[in-house]
Short mmCIF file of N, CA and C in Angstrom, two decimals:
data_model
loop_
_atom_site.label_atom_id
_atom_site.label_comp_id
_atom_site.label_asym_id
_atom_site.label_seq_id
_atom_site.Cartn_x
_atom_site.Cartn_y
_atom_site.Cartn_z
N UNK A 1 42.15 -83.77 53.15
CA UNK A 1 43.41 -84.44 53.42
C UNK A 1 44.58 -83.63 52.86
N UNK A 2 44.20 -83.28 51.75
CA UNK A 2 45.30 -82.49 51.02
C UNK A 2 46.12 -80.93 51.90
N UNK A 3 45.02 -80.58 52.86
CA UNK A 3 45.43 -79.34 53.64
C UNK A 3 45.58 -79.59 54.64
N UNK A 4 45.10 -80.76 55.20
CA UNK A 4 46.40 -81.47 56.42
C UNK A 4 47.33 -81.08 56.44
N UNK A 5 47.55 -82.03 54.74
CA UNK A 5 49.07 -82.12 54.53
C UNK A 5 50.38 -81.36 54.13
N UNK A 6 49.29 -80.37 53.67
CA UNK A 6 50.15 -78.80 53.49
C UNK A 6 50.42 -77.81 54.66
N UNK A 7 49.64 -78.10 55.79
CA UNK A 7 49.62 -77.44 56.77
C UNK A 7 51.03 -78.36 57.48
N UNK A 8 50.51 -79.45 57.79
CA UNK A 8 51.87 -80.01 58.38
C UNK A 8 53.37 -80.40 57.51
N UNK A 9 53.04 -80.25 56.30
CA UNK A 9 54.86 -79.96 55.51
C UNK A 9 55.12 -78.63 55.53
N UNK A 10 54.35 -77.40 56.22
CA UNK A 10 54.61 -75.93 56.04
C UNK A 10 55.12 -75.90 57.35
N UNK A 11 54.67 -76.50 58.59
CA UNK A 11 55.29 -76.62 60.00
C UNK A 11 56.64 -77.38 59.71
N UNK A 12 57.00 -78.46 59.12
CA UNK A 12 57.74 -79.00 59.22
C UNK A 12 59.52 -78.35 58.66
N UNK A 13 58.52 -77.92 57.30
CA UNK A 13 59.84 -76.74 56.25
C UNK A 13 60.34 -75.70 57.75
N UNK A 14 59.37 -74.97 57.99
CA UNK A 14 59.56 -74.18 59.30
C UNK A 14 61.17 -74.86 60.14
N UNK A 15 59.88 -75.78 61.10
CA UNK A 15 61.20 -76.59 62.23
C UNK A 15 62.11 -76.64 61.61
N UNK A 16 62.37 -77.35 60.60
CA UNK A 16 63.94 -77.60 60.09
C UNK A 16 64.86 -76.67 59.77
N UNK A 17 64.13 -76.27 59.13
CA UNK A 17 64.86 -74.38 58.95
C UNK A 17 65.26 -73.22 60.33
N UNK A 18 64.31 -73.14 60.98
CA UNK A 18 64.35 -72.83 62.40
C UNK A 18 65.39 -72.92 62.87
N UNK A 19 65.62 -74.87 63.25
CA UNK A 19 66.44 -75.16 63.92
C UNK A 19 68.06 -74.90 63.47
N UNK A 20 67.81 -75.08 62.00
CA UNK A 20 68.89 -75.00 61.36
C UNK A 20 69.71 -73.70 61.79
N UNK A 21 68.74 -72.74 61.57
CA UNK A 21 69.14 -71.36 61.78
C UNK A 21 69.74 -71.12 63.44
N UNK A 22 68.93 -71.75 64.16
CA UNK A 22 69.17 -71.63 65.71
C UNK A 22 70.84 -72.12 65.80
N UNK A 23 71.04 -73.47 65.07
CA UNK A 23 72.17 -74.06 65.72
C UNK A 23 73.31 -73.44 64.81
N UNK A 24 72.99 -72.41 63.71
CA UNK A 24 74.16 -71.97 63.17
C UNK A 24 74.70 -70.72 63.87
N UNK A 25 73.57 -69.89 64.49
CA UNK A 25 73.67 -68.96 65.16
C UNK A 25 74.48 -69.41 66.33
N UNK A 26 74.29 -70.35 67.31
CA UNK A 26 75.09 -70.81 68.04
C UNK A 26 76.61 -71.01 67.83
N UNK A 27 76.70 -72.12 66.59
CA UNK A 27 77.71 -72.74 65.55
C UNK A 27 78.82 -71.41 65.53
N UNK A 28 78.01 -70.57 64.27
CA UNK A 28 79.77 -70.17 63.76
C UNK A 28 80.12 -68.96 64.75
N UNK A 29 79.69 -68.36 65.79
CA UNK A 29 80.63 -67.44 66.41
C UNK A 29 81.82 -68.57 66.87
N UNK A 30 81.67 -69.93 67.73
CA UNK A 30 82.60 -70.43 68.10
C UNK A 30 83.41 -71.22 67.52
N UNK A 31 83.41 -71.07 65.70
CA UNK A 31 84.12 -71.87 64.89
C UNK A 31 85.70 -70.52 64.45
N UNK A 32 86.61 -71.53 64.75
CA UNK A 32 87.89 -70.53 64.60
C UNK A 32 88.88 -71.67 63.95
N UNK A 33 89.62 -71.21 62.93
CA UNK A 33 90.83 -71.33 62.33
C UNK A 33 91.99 -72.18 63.99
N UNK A 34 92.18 -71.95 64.10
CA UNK A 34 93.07 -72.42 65.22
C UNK A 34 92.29 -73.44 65.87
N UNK A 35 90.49 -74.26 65.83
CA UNK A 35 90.17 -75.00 66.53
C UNK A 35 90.68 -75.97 65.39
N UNK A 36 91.42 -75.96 64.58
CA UNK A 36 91.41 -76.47 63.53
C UNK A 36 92.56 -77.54 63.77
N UNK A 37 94.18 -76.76 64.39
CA UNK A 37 95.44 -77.31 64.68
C UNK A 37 95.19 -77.79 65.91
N UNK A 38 94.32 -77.43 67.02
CA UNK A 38 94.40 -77.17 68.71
C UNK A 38 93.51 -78.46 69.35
N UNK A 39 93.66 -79.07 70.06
CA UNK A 39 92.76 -80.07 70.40
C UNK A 39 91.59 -79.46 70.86
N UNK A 40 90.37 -79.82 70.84
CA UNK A 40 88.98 -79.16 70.75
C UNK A 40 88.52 -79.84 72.32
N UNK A 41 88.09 -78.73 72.46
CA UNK A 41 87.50 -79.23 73.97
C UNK A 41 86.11 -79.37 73.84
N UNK A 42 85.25 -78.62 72.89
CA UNK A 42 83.72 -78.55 72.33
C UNK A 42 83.49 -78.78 71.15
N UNK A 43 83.14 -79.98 71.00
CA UNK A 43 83.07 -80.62 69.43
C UNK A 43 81.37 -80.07 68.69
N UNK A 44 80.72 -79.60 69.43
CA UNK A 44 79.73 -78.98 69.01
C UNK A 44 79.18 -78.15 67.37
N UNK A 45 80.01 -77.20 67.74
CA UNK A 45 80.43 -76.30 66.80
C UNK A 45 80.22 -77.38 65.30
N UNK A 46 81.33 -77.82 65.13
CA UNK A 46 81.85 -78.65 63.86
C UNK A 46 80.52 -80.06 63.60
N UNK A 47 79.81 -80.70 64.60
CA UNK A 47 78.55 -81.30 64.65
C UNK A 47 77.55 -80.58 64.34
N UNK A 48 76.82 -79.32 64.33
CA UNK A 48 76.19 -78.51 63.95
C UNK A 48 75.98 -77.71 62.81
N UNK A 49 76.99 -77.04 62.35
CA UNK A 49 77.18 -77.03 60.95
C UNK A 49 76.57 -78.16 59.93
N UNK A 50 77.12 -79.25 60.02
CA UNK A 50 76.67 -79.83 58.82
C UNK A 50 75.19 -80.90 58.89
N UNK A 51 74.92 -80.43 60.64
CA UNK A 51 73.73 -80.69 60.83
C UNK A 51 72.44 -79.59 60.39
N UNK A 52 73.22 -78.48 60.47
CA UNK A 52 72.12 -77.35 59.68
C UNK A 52 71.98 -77.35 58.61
N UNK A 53 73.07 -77.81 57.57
CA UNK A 53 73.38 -77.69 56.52
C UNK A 53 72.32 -79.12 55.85
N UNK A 54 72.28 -80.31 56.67
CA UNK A 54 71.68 -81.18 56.23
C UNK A 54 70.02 -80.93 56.15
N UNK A 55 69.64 -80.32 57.87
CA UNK A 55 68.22 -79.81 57.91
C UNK A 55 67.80 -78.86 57.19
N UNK A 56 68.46 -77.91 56.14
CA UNK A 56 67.85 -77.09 55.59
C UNK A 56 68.39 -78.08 53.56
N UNK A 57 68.74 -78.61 53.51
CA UNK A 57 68.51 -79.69 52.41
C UNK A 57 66.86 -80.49 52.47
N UNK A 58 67.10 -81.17 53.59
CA UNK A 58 65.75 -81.69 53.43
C UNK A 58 64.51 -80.37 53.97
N UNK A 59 64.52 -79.45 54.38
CA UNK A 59 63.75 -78.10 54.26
C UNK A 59 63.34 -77.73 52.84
N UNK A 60 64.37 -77.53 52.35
CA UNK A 60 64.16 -77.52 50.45
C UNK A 60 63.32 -78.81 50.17
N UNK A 61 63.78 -79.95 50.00
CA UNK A 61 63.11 -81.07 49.29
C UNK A 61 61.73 -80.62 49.91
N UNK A 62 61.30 -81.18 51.52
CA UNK A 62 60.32 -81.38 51.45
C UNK A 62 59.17 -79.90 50.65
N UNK A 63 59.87 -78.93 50.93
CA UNK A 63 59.33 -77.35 50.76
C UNK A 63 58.87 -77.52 49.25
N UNK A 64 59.82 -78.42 48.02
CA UNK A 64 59.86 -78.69 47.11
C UNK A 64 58.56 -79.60 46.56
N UNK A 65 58.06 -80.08 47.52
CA UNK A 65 56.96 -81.31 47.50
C UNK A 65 56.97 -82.23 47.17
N UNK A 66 58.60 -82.95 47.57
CA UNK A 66 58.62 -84.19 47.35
C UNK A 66 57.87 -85.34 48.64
N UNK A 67 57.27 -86.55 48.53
CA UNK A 67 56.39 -86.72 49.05
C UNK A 67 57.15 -88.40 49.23
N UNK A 68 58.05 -88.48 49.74
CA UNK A 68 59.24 -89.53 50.22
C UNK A 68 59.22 -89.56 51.46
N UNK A 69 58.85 -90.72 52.14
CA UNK A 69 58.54 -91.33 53.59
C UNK A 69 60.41 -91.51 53.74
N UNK A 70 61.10 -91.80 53.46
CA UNK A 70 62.61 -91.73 53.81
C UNK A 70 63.19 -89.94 54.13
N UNK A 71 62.46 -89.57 53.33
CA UNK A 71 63.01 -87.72 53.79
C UNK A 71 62.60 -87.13 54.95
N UNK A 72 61.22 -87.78 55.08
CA UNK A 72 60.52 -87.51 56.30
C UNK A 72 61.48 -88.34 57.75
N UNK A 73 61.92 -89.11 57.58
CA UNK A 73 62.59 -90.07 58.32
C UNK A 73 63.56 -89.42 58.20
N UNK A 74 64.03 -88.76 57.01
CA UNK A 74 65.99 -88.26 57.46
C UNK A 74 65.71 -86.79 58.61
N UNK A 75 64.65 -86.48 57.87
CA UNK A 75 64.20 -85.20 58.83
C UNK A 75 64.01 -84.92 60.34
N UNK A 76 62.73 -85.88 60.40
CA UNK A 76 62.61 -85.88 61.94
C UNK A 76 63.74 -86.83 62.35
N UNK A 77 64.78 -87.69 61.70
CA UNK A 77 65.78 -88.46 62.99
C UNK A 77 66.56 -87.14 62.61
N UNK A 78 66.78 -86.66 62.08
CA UNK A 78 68.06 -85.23 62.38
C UNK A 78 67.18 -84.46 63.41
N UNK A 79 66.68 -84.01 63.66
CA UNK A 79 66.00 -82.80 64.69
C UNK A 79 65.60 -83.78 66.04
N UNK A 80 65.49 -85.29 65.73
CA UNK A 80 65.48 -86.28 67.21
C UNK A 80 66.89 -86.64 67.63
N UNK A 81 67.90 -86.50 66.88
CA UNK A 81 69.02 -86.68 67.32
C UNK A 81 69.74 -85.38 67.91
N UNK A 82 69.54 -84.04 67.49
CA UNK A 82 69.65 -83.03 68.37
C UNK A 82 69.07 -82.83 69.71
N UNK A 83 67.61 -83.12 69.31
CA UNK A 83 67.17 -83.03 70.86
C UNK A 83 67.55 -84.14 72.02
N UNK A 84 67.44 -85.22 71.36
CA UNK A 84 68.29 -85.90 72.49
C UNK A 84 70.06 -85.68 72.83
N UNK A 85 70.81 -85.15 71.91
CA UNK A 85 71.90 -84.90 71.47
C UNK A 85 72.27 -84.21 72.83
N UNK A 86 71.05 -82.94 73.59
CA UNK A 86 71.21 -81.92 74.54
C UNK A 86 71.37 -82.56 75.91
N UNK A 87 70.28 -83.09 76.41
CA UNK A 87 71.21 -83.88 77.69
C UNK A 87 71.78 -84.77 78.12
N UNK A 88 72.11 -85.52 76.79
CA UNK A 88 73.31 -86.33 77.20
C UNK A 88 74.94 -85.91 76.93
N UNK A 89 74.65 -84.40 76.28
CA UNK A 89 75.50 -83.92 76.77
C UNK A 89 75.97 -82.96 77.45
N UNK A 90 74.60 -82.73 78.19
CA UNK A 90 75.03 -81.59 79.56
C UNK A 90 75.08 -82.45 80.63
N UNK A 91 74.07 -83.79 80.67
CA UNK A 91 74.44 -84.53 81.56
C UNK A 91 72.95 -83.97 82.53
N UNK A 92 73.43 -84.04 84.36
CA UNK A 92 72.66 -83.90 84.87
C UNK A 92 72.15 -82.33 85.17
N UNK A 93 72.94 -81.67 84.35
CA UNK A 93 73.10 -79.68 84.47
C UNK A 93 71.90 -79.48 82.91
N UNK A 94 71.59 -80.59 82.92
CA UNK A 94 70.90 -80.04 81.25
C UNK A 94 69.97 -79.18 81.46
N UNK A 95 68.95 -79.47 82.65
CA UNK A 95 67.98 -78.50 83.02
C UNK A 95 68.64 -76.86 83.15
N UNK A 96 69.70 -76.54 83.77
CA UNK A 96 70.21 -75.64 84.32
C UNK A 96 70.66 -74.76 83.00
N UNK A 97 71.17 -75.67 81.96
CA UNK A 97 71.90 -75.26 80.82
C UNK A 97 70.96 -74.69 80.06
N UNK A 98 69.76 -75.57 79.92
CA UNK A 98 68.85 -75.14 79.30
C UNK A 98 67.98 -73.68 79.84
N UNK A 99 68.02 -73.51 81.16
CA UNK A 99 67.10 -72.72 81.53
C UNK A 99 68.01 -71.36 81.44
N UNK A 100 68.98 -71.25 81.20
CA UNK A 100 70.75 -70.43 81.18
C UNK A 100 70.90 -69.96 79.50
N UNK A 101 70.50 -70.87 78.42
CA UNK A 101 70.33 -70.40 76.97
C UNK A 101 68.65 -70.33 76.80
N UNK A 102 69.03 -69.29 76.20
CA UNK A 102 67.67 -69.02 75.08
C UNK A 102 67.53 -69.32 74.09
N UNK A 103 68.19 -69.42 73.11
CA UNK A 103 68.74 -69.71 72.19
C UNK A 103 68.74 -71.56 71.69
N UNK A 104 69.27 -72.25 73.25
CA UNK A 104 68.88 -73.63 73.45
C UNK A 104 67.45 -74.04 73.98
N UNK A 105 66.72 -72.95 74.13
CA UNK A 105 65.33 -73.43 74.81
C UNK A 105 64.77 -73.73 73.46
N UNK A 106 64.58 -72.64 72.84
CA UNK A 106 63.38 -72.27 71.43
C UNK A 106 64.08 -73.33 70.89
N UNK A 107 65.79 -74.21 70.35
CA UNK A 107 65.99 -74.82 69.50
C UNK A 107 65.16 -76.23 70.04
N UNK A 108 65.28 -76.79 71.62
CA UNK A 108 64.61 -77.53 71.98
C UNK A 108 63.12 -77.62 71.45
N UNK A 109 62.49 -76.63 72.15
CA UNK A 109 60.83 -76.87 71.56
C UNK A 109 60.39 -76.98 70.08
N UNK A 110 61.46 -76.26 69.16
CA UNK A 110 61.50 -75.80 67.78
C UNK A 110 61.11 -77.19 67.21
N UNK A 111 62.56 -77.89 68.10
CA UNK A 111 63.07 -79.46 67.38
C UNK A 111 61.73 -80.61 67.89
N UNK A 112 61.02 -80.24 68.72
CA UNK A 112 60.16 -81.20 69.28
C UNK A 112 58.67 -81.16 68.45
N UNK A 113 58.75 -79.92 68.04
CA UNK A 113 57.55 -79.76 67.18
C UNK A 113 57.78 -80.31 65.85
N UNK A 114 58.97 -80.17 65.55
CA UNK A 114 59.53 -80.31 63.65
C UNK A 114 59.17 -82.03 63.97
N UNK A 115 59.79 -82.58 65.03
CA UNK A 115 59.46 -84.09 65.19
C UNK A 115 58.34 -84.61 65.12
N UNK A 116 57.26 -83.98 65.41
CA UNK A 116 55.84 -84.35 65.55
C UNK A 116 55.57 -84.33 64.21
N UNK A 117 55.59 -82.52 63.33
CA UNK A 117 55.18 -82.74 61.84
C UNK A 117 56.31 -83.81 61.07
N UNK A 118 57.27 -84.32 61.16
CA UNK A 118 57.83 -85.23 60.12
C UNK A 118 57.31 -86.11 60.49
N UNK A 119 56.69 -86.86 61.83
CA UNK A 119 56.17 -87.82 61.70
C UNK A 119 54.62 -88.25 61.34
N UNK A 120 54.15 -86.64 61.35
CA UNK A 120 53.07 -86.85 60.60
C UNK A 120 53.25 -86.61 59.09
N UNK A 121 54.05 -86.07 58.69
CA UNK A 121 54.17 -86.59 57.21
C UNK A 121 54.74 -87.87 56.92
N UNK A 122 55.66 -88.43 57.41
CA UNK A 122 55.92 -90.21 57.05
C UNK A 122 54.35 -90.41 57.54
N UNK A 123 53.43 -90.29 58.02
CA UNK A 123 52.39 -91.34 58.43
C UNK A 123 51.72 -90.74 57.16
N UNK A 124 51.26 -89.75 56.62
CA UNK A 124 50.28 -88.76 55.49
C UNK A 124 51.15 -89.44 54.18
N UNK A 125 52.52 -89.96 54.01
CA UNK A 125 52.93 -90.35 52.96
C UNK A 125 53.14 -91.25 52.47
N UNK A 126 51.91 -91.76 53.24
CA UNK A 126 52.52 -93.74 52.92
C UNK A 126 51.86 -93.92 51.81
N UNK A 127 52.45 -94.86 50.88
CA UNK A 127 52.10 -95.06 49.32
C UNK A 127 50.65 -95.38 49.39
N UNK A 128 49.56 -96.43 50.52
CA UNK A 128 48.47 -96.43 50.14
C UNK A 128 47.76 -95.41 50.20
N UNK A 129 47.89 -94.38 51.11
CA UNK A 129 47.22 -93.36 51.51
C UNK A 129 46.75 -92.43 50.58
N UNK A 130 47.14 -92.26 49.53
CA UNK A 130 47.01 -91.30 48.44
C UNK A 130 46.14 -92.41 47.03
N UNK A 131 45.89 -93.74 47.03
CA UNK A 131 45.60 -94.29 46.53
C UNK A 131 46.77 -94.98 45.71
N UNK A 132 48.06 -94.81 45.68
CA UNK A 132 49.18 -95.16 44.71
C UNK A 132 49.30 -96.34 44.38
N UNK A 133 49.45 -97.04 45.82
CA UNK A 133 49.33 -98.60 45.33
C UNK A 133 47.90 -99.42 44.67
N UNK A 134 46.65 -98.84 44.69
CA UNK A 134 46.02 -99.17 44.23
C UNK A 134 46.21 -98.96 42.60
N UNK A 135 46.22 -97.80 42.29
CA UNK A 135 46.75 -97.28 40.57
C UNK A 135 47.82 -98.20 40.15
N UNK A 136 48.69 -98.53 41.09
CA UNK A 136 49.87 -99.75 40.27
C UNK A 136 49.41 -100.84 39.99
N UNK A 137 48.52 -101.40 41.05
CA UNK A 137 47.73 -102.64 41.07
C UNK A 137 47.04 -102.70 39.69
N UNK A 138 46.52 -102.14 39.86
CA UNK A 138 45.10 -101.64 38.70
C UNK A 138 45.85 -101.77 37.40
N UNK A 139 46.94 -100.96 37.34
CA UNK A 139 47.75 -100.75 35.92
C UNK A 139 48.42 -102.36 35.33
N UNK A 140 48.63 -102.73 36.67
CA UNK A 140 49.31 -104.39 36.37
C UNK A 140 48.03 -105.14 36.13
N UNK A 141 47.06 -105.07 36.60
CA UNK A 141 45.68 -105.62 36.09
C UNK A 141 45.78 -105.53 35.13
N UNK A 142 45.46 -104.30 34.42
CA UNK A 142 45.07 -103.60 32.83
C UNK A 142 46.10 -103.96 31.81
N UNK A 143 47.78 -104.63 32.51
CA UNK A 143 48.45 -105.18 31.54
C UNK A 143 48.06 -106.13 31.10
N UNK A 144 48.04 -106.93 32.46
CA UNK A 144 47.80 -108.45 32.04
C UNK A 144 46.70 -108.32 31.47
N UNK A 145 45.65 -107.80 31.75
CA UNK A 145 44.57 -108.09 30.71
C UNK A 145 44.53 -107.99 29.44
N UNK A 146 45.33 -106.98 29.17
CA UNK A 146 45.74 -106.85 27.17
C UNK A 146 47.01 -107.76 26.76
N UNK A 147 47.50 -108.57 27.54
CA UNK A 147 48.10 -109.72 27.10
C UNK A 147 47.45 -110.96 27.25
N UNK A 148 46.36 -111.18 27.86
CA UNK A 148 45.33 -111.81 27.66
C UNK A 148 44.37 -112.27 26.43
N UNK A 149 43.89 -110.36 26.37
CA UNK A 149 43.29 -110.25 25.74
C UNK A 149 43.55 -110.57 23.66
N UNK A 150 45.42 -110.34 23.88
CA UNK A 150 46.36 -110.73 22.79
C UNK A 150 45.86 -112.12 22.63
N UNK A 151 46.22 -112.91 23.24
CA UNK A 151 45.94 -114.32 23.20
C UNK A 151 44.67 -115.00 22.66
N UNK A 152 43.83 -114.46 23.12
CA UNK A 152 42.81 -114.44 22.69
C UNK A 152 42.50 -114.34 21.34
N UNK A 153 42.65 -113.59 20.89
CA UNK A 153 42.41 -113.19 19.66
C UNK A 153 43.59 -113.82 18.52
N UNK A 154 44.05 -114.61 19.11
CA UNK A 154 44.99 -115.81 17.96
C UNK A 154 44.49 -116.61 17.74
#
């Protein structure tokens, strides 16, 4: 179980990072000083950034081995909100757009895979799965029993 789970948080560090990298590469050639005063016709740019910036945060944590079913969840909904993010906003040209970047293909498949491993780590990280909630159980047993066992002996 344990190399499951290293195998799929090593895919996952990957995707996020990946993608991260994909959409910055995209990102900052079209970020300019003047989109700054000018009304923006492609809000992209400025959505991406701090979407890479977020996917390679939780890239670290999880890379870090923290083992939090909410990180896994911030993870794969950031890389599910990109991929759906793509044709609803190309619309009905998404195919066309997509088949037109390279750059948007690999971030697509990148992001579809990173989705699969975060959701197999929220499923690999659920507190019973590792035995955790049993050890708490157990430990609240083993209290009450030596406050019991206090009583007793008065």
């Amino acid at each position: 179980m344990q190399r499951v789970e290293r195998a799929v948080r090593i895919v996952a560090v990957q995707a996020a990072l990946l993608t991260a990298a994909l959409h910055l590469l995209w990102a900052v050639p079209r970020l300019s000083p003047a989109m700054l005063t000018e009304s923006v016709a492609d809000s992209r740019p400025f959505l991406f950034v701090p979407a890479a910036v977020l996917l390679i945060a939780v890239g670290v944590a999880v890379f870090r081995g923290y083992r939090y079913r909410r990180l896994s969840t911030l993870g794969g909904g950031t890389l599910a909100a990109l991929l759906v993010g793509y044709p609803l906003y190309h619309g009905e040209s998404a195919a066309d757009a997509l088949a037109s970047e390279p750059l948007a293909l690999a971030a697509v498949v990148v992001e579809a895979v990173g989705i699969v491993a975060f959701a197999g780590l929220y499923y690999l990280h659920h507190p019973d799965r590792l035995g955790l909630a049993t050890a708490d159980a157990d430990a609240a047993l083993t209290a009450g029993d030596d406050d019991d066992g206090d009583a007793s002996n008065d």
